[in-house]
Every structure is written in C-alpha cells, then in structure tokens.
N, CA, C and O atoms as a Tripos MOL2 file, in Angstrom:
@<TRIPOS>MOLECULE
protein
  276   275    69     0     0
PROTEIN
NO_CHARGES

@<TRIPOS>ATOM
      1 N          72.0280  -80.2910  -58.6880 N.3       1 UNK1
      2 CA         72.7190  -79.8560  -57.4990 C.3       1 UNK1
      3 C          72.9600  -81.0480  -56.5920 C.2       1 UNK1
      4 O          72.2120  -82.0220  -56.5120 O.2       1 UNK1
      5 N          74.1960  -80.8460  -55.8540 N.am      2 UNK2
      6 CA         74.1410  -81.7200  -54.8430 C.3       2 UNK2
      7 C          74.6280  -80.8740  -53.5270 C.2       2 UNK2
      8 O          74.8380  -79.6760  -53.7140 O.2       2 UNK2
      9 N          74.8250  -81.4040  -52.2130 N.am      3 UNK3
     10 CA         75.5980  -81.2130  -51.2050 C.3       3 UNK3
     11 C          76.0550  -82.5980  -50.5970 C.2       3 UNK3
     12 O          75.3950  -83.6270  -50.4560 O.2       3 UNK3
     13 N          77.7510  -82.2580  -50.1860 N.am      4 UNK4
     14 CA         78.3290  -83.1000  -50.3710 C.3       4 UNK4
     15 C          78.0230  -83.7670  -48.3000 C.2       4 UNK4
     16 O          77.2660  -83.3740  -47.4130 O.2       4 UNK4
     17 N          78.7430  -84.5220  -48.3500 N.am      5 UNK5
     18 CA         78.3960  -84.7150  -46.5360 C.3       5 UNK5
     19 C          79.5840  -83.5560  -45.8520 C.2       5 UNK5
     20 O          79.4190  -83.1100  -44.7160 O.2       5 UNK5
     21 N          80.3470  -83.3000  -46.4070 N.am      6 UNK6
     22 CA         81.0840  -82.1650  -45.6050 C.3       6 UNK6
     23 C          80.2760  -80.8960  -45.9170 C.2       6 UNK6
     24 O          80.6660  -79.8760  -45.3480 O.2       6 UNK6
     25 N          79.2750  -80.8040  -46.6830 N.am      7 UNK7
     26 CA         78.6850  -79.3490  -46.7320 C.3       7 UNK7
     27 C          78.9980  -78.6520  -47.9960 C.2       7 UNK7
     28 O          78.6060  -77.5230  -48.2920 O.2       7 UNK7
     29 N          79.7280  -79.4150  -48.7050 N.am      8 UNK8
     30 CA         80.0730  -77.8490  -50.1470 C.3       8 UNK8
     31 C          78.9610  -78.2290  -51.0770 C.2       8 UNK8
     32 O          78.5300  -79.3690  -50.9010 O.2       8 UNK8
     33 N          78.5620  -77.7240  -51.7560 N.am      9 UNK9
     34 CA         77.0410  -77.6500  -52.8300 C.3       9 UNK9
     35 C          77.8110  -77.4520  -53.9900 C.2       9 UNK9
     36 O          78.5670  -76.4900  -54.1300 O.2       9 UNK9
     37 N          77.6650  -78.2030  -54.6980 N.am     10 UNK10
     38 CA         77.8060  -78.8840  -55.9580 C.3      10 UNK10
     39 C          76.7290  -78.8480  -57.1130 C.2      10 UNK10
     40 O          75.6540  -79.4480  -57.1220 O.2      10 UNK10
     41 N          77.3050  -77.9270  -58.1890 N.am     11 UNK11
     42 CA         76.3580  -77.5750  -59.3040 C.3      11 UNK11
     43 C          76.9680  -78.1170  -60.6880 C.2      11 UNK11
     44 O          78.1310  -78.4570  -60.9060 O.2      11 UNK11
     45 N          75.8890  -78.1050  -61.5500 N.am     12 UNK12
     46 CA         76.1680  -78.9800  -62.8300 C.3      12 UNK12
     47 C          75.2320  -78.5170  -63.9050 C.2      12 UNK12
     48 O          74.1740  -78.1990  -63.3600 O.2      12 UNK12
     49 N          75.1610  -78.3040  -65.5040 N.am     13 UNK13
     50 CA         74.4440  -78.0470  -66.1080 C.3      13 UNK13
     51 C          73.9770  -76.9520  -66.7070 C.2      13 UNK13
     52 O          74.7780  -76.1760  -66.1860 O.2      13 UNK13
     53 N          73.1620  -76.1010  -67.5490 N.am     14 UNK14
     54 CA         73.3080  -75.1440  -68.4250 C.3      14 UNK14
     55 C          73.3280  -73.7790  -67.4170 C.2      14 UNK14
     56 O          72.4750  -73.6310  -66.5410 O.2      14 UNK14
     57 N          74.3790  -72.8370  -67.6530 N.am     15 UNK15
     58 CA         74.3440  -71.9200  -66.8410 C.3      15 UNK15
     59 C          74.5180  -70.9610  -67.6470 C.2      15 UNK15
     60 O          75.4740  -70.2100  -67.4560 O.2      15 UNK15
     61 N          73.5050  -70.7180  -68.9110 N.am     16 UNK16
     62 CA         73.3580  -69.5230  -69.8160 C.3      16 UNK16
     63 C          73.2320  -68.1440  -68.8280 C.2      16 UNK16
     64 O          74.0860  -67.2870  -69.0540 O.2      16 UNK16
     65 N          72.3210  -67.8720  -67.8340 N.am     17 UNK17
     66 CA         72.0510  -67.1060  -66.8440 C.3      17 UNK17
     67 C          72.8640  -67.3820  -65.5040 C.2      17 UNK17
     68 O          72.1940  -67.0470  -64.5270 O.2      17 UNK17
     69 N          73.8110  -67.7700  -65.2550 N.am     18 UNK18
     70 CA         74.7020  -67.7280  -64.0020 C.3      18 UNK18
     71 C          73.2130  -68.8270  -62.7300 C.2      18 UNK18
     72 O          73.0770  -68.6460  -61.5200 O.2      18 UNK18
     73 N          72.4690  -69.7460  -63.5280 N.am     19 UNK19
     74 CA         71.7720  -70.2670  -62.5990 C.3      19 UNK19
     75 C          72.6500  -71.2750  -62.2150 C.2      19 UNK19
     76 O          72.2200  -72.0010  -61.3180 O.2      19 UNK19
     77 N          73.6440  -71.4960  -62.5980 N.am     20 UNK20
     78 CA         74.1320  -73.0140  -61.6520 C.3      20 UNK20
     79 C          75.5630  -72.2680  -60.5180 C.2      20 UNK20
     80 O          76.5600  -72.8510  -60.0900 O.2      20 UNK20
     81 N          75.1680  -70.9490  -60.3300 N.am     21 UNK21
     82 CA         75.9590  -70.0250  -59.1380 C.3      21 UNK21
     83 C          77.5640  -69.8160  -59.4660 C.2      21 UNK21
     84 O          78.3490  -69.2570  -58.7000 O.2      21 UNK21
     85 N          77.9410  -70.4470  -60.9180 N.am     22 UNK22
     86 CA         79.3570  -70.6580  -61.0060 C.3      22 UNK22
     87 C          79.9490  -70.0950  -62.3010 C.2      22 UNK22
     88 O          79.8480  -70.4770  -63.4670 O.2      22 UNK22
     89 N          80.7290  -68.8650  -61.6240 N.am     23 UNK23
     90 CA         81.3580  -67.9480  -62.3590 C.3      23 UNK23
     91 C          82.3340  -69.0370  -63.9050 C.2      23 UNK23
     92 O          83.0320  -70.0500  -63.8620 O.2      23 UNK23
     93 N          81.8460  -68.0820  -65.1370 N.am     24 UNK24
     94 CA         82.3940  -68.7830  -65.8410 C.3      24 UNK24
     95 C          83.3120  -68.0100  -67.0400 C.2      24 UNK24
     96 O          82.6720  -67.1840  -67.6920 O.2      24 UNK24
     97 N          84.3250  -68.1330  -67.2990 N.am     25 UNK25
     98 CA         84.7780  -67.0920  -68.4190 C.3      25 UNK25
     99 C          84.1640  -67.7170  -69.5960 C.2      25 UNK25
    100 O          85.0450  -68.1560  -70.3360 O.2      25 UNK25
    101 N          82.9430  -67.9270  -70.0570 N.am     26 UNK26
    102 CA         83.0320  -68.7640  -71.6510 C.3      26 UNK26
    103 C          81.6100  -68.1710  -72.0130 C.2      26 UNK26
    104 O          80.9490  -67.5890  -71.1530 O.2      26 UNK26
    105 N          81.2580  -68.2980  -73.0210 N.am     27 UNK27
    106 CA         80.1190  -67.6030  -73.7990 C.3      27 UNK27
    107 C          78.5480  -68.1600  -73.5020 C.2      27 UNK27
    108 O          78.1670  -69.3140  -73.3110 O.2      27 UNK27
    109 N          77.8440  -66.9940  -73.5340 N.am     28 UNK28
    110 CA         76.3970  -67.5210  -72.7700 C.3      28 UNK28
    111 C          75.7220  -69.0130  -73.4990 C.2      28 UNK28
    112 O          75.8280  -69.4160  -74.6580 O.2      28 UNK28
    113 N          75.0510  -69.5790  -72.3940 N.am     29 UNK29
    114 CA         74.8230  -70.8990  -72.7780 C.3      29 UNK29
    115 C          75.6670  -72.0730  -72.7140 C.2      29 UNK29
    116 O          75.5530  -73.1550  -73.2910 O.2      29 UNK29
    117 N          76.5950  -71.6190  -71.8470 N.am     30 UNK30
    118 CA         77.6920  -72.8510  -71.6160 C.3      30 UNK30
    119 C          77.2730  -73.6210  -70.4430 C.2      30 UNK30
    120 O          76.7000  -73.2830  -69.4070 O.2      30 UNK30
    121 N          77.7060  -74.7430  -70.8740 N.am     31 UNK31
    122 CA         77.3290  -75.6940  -69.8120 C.3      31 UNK31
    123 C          78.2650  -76.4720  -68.9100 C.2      31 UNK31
    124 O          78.9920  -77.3210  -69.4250 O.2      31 UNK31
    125 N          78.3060  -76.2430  -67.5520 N.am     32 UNK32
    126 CA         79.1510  -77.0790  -66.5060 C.3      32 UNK32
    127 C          78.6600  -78.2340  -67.0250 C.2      32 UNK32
    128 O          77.4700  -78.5480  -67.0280 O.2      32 UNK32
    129 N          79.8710  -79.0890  -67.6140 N.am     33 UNK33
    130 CA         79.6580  -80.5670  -67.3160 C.3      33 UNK33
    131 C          80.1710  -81.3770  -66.7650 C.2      33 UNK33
    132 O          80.4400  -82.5290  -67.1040 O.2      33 UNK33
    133 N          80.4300  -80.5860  -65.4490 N.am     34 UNK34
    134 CA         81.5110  -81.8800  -64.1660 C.3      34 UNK34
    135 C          80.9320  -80.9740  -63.0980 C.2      34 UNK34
    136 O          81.0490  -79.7510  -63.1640 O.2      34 UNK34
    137 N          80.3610  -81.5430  -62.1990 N.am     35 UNK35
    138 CA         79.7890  -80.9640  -60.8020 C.3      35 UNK35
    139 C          81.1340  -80.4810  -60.4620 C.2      35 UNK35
    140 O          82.2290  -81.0390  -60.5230 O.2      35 UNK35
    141 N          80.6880  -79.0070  -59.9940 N.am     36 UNK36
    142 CA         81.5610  -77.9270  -59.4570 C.3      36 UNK36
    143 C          81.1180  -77.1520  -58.4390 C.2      36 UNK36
    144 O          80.1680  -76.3720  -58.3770 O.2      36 UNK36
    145 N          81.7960  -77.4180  -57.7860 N.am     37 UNK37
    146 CA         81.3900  -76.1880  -56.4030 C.3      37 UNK37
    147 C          81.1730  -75.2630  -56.4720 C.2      37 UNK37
    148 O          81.7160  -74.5380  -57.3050 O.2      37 UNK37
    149 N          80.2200  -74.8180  -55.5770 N.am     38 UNK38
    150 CA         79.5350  -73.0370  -55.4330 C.3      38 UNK38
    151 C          80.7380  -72.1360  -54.5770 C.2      38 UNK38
    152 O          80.4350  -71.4280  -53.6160 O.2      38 UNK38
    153 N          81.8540  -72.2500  -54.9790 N.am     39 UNK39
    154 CA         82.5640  -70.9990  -53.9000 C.3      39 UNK39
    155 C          81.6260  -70.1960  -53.0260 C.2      39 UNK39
    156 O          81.5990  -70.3710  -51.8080 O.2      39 UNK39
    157 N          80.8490  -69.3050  -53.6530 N.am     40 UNK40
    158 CA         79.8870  -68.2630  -52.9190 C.3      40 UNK40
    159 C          79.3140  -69.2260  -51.3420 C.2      40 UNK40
    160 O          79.2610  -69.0250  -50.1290 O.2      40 UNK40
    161 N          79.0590  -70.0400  -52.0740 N.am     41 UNK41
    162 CA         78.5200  -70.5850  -50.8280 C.3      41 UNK41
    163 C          79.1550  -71.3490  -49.6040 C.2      41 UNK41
    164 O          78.5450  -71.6620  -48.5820 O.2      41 UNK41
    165 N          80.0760  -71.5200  -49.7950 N.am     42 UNK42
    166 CA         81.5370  -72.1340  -49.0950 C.3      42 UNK42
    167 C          80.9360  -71.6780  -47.6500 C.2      42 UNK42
    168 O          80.4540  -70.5450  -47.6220 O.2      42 UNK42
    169 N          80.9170  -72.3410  -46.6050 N.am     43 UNK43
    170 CA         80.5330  -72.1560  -45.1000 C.3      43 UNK43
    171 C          79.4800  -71.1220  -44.9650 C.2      43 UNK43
    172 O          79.4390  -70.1470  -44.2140 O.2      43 UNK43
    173 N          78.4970  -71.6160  -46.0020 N.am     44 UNK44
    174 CA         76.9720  -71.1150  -45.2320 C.3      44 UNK44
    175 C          76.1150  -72.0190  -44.7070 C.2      44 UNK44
    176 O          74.9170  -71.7960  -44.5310 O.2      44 UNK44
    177 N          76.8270  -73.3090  -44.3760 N.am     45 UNK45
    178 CA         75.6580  -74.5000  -44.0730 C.3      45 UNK45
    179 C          74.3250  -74.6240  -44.6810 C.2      45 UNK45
    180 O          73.2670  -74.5380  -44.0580 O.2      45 UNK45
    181 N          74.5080  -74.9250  -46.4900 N.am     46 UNK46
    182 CA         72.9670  -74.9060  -47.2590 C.3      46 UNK46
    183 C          72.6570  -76.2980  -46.7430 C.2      46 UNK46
    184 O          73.3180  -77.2830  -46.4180 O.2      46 UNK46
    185 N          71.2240  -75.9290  -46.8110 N.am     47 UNK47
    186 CA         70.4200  -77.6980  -46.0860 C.3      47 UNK47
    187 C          69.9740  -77.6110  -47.3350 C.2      47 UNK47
    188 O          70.0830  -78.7440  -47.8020 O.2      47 UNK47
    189 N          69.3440  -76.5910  -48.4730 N.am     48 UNK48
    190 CA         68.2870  -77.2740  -49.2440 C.3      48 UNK48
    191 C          68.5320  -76.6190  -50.0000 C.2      48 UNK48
    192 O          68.6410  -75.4380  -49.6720 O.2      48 UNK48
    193 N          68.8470  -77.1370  -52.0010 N.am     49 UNK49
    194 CA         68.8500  -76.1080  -53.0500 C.3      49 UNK49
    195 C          67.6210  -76.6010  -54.0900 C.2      49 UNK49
    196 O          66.9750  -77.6490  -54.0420 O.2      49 UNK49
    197 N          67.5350  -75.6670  -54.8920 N.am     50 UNK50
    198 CA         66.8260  -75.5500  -56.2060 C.3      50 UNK50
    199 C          67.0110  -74.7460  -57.0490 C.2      50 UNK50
    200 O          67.3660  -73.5710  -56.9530 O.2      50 UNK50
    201 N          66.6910  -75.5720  -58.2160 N.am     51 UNK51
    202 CA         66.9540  -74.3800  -59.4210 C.3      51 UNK51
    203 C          65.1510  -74.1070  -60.4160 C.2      51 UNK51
    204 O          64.0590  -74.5740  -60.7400 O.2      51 UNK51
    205 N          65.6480  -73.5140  -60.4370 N.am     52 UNK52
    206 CA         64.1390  -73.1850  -61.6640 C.3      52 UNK52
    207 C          65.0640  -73.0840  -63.2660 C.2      52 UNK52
    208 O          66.2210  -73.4090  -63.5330 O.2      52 UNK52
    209 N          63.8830  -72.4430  -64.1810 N.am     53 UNK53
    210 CA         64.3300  -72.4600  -65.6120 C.3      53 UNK53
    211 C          65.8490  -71.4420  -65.5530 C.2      53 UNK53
    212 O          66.7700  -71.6640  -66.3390 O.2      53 UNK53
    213 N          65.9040  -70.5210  -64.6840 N.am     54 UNK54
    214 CA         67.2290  -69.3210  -65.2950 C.3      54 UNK54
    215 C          67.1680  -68.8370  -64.0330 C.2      54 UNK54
    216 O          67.1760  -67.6060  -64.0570 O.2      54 UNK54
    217 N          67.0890  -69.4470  -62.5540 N.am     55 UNK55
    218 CA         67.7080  -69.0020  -61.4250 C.3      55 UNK55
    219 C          67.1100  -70.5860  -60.5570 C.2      55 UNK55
    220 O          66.1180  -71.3100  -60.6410 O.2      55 UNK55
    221 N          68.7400  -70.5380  -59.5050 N.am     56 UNK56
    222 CA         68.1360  -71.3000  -58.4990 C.3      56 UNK56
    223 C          68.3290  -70.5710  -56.9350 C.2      56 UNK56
    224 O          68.8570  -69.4900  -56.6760 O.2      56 UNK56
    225 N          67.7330  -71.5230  -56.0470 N.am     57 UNK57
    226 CA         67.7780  -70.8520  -54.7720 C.3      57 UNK57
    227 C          68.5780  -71.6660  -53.3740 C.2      57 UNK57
    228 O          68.7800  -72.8650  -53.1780 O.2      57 UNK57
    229 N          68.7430  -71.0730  -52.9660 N.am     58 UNK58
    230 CA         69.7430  -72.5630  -51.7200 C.3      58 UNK58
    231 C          69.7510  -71.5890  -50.2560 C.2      58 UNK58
    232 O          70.2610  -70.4700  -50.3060 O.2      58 UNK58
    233 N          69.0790  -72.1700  -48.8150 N.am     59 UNK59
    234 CA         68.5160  -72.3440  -48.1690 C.3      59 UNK59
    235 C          69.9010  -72.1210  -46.8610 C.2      59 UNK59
    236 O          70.8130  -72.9140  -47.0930 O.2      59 UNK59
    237 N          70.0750  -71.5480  -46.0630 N.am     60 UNK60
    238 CA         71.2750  -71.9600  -45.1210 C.3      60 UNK60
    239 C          70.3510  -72.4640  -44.0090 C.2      60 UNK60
    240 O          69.1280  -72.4880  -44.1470 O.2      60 UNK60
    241 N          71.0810  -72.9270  -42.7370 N.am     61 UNK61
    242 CA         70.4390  -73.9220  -41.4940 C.3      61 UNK61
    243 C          69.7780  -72.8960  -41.1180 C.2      61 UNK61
    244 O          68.5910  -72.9130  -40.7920 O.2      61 UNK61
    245 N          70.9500  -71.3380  -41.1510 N.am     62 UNK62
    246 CA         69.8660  -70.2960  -40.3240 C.3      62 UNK62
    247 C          69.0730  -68.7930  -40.6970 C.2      62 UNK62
    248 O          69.0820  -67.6520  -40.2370 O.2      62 UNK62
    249 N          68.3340  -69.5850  -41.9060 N.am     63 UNK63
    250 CA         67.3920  -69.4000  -42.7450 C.3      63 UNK63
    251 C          67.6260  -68.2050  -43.9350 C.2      63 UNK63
    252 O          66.8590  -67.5950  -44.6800 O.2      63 UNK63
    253 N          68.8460  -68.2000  -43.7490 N.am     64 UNK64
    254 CA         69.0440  -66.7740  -45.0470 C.3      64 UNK64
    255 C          68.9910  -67.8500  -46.5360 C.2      64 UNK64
    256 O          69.1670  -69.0640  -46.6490 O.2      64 UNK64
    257 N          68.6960  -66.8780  -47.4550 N.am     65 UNK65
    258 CA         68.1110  -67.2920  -48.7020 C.3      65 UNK65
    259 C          69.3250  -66.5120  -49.4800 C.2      65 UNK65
    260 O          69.8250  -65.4190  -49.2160 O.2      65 UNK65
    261 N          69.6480  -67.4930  -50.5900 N.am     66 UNK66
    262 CA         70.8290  -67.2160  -51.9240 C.3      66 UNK66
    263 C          69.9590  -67.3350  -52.6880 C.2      66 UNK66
    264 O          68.9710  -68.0650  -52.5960 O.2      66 UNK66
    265 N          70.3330  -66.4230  -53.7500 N.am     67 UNK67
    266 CA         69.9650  -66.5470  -55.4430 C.3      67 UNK67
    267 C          71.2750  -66.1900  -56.1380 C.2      67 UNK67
    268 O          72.2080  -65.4380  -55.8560 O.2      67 UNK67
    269 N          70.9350  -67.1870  -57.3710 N.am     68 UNK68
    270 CA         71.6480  -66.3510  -58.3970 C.3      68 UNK68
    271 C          71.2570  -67.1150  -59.5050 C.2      68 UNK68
    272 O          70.7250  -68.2030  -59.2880 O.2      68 UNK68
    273 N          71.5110  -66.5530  -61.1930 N.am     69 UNK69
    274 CA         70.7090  -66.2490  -62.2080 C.3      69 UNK69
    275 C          70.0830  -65.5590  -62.6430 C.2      69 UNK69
    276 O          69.5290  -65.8150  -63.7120 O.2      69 UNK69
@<TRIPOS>BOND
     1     1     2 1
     2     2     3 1
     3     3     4 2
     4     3     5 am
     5     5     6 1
     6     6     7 1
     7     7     8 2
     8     7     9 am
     9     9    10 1
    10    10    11 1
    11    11    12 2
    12    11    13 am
    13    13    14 1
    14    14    15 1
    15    15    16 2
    16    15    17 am
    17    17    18 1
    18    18    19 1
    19    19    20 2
    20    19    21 am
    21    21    22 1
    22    22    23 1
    23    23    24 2
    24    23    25 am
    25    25    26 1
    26    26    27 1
    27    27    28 2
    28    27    29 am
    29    29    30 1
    30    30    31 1
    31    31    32 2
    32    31    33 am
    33    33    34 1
    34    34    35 1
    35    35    36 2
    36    35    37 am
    37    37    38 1
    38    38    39 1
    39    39    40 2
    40    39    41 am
    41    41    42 1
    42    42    43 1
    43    43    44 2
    44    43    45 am
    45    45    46 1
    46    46    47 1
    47    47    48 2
    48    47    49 am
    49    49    50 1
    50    50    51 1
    51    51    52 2
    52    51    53 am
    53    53    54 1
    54    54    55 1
    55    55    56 2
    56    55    57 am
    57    57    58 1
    58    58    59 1
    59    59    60 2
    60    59    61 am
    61    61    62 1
    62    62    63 1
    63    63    64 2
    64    63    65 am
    65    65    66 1
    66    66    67 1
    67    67    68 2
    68    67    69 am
    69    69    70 1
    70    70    71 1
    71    71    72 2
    72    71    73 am
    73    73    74 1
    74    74    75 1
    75    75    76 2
    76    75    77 am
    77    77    78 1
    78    78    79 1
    79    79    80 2
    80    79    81 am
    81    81    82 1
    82    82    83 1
    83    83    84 2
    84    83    85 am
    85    85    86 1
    86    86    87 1
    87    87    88 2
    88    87    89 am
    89    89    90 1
    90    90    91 1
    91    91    92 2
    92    91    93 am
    93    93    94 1
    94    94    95 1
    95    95    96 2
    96    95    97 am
    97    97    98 1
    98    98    99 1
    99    99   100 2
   100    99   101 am
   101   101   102 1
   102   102   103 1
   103   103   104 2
   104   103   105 am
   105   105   106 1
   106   106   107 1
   107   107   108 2
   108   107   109 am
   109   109   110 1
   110   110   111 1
   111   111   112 2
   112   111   113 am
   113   113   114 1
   114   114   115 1
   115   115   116 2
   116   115   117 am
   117   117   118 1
   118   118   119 1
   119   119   120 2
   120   119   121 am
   121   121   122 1
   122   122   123 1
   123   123   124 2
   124   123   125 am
   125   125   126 1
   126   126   127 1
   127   127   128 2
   128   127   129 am
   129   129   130 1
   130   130   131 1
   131   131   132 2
   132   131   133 am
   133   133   134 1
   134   134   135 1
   135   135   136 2
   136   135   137 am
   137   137   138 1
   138   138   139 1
   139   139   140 2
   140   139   141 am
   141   141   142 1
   142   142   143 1
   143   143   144 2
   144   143   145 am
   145   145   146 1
   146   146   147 1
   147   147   148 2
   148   147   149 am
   149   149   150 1
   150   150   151 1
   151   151   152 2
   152   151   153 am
   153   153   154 1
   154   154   155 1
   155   155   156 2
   156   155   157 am
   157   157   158 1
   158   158   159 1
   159   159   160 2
   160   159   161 am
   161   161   162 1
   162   162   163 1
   163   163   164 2
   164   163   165 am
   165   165   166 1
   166   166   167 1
   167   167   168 2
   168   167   169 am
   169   169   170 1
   170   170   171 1
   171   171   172 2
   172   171   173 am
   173   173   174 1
   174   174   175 1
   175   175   176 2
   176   175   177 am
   177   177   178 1
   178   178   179 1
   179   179   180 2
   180   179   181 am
   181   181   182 1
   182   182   183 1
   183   183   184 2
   184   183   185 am
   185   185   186 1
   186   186   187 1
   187   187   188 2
   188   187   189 am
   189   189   190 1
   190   190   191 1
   191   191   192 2
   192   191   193 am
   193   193   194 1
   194   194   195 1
   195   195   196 2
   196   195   197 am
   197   197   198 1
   198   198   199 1
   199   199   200 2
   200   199   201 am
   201   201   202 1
   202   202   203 1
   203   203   204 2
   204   203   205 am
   205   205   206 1
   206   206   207 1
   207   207   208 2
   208   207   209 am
   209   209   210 1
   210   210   211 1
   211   211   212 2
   212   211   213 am
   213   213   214 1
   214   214   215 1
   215   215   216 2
   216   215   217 am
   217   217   218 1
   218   218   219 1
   219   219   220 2
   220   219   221 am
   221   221   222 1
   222   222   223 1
   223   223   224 2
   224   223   225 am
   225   225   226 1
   226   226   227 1
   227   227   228 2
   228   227   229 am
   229   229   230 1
   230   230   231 1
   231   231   232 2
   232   231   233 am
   233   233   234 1
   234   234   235 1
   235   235   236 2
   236   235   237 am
   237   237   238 1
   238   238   239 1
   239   239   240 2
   240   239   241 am
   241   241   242 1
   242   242   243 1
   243   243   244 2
   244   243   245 am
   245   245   246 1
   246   246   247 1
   247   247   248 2
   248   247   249 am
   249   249   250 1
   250   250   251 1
   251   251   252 2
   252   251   253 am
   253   253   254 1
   254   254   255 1
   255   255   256 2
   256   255   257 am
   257   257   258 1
   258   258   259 1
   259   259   260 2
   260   259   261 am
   261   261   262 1
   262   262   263 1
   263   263   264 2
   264   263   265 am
   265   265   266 1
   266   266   267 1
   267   267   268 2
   268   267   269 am
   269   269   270 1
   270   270   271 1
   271   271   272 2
   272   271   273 am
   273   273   274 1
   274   274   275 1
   275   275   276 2
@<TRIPOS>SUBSTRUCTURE
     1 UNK1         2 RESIDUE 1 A UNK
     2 UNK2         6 RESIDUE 1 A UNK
     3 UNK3        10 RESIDUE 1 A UNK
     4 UNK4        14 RESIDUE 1 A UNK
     5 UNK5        18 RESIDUE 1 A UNK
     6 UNK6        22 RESIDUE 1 A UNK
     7 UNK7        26 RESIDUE 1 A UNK
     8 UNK8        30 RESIDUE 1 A UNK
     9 UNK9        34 RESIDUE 1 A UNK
    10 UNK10       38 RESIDUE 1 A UNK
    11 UNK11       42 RESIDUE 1 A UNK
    12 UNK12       46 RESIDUE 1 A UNK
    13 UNK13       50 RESIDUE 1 A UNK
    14 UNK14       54 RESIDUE 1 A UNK
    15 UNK15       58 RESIDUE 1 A UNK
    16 UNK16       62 RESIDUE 1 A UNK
    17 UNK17       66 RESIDUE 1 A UNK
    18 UNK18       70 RESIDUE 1 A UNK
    19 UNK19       74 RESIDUE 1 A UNK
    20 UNK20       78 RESIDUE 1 A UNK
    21 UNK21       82 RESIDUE 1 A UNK
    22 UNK22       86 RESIDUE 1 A UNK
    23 UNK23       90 RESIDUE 1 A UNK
    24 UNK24       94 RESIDUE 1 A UNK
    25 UNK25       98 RESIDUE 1 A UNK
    26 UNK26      102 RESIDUE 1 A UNK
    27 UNK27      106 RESIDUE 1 A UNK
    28 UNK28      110 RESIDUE 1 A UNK
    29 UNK29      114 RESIDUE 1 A UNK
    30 UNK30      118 RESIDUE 1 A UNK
    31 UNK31      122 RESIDUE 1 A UNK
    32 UNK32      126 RESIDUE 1 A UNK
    33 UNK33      130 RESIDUE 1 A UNK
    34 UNK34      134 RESIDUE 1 A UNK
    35 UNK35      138 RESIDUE 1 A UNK
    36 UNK36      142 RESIDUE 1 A UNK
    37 UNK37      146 RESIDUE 1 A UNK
    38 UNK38      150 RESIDUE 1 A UNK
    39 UNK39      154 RESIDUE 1 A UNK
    40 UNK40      158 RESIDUE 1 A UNK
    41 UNK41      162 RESIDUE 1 A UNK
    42 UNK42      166 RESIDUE 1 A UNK
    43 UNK43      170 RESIDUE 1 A UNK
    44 UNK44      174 RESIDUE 1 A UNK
    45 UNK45      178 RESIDUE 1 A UNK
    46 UNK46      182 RESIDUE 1 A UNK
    47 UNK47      186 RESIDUE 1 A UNK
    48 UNK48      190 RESIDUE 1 A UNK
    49 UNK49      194 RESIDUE 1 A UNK
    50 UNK50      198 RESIDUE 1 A UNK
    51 UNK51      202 RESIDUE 1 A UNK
    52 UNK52      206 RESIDUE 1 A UNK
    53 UNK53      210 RESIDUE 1 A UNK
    54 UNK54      214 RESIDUE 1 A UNK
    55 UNK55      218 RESIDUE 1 A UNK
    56 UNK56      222 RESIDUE 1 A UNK
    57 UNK57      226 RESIDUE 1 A UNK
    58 UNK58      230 RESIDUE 1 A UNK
    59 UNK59      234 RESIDUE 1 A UNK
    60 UNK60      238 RESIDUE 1 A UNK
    61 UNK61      242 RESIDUE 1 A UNK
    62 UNK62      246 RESIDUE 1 A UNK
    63 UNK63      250 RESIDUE 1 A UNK
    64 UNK64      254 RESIDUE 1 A UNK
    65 UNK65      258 RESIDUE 1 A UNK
    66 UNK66      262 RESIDUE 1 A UNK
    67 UNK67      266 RESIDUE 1 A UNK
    68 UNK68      270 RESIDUE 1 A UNK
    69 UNK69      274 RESIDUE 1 A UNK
C-alpha cells in the first residue's frame, strides 16, 4: 500500500480475496501488478493502512475504520 501526498491510497499485489480493496473482473487469485487506486476510498483522508493474509484495514483522520477482503 501506499498514500500518495495528495491523499489517494494506492494498492498492489495478490487480491485472491478483494484484500487489496480493488474491484477486479478476472479470476480468483489475480494479482494487481501496477499500484492502483482504492476508488472506495477516494476523499476519506486515510492516515494509516494495512493488510493482513486475506483482508486489509485503512484508518481515516476522523477515526472511521475500512475493511475489505
């Protein structure tokens, strides 16, 4: 994951379970391999993400909590 300095959060990597937040038409176990933006998250001001094994989590300034995976 990243966030960029304007704020969009940027995901990358195996998203068999929808853990890297980014809708995909292609068959389970596919993998983002070009950092791609979280639409969903588009102007929630995330300060802080993480992922675990098959979900991650991302943090806004005023404290609501995202999942997905």
């Amino acid at each position: 994951f990243a966030i960029t300095v304007d704020g969009k959060v940027l995901s990358w990597g195996l998203n068999q379970y929808g853990q890297c937040g980014i809708k995909v038409d292609i068959e389970d176990g596919a993998v983002v391999s070009k950092p791609t933006e979280i639409e969903d998250l588009t102007g929630k001001d995330i300060i802080y993400i993480t992922g675990g094994e098959h979900h991650s989590l991302a943090l806004s300034s005023s404290g609501e909590v995202f999942t997905f995976g």
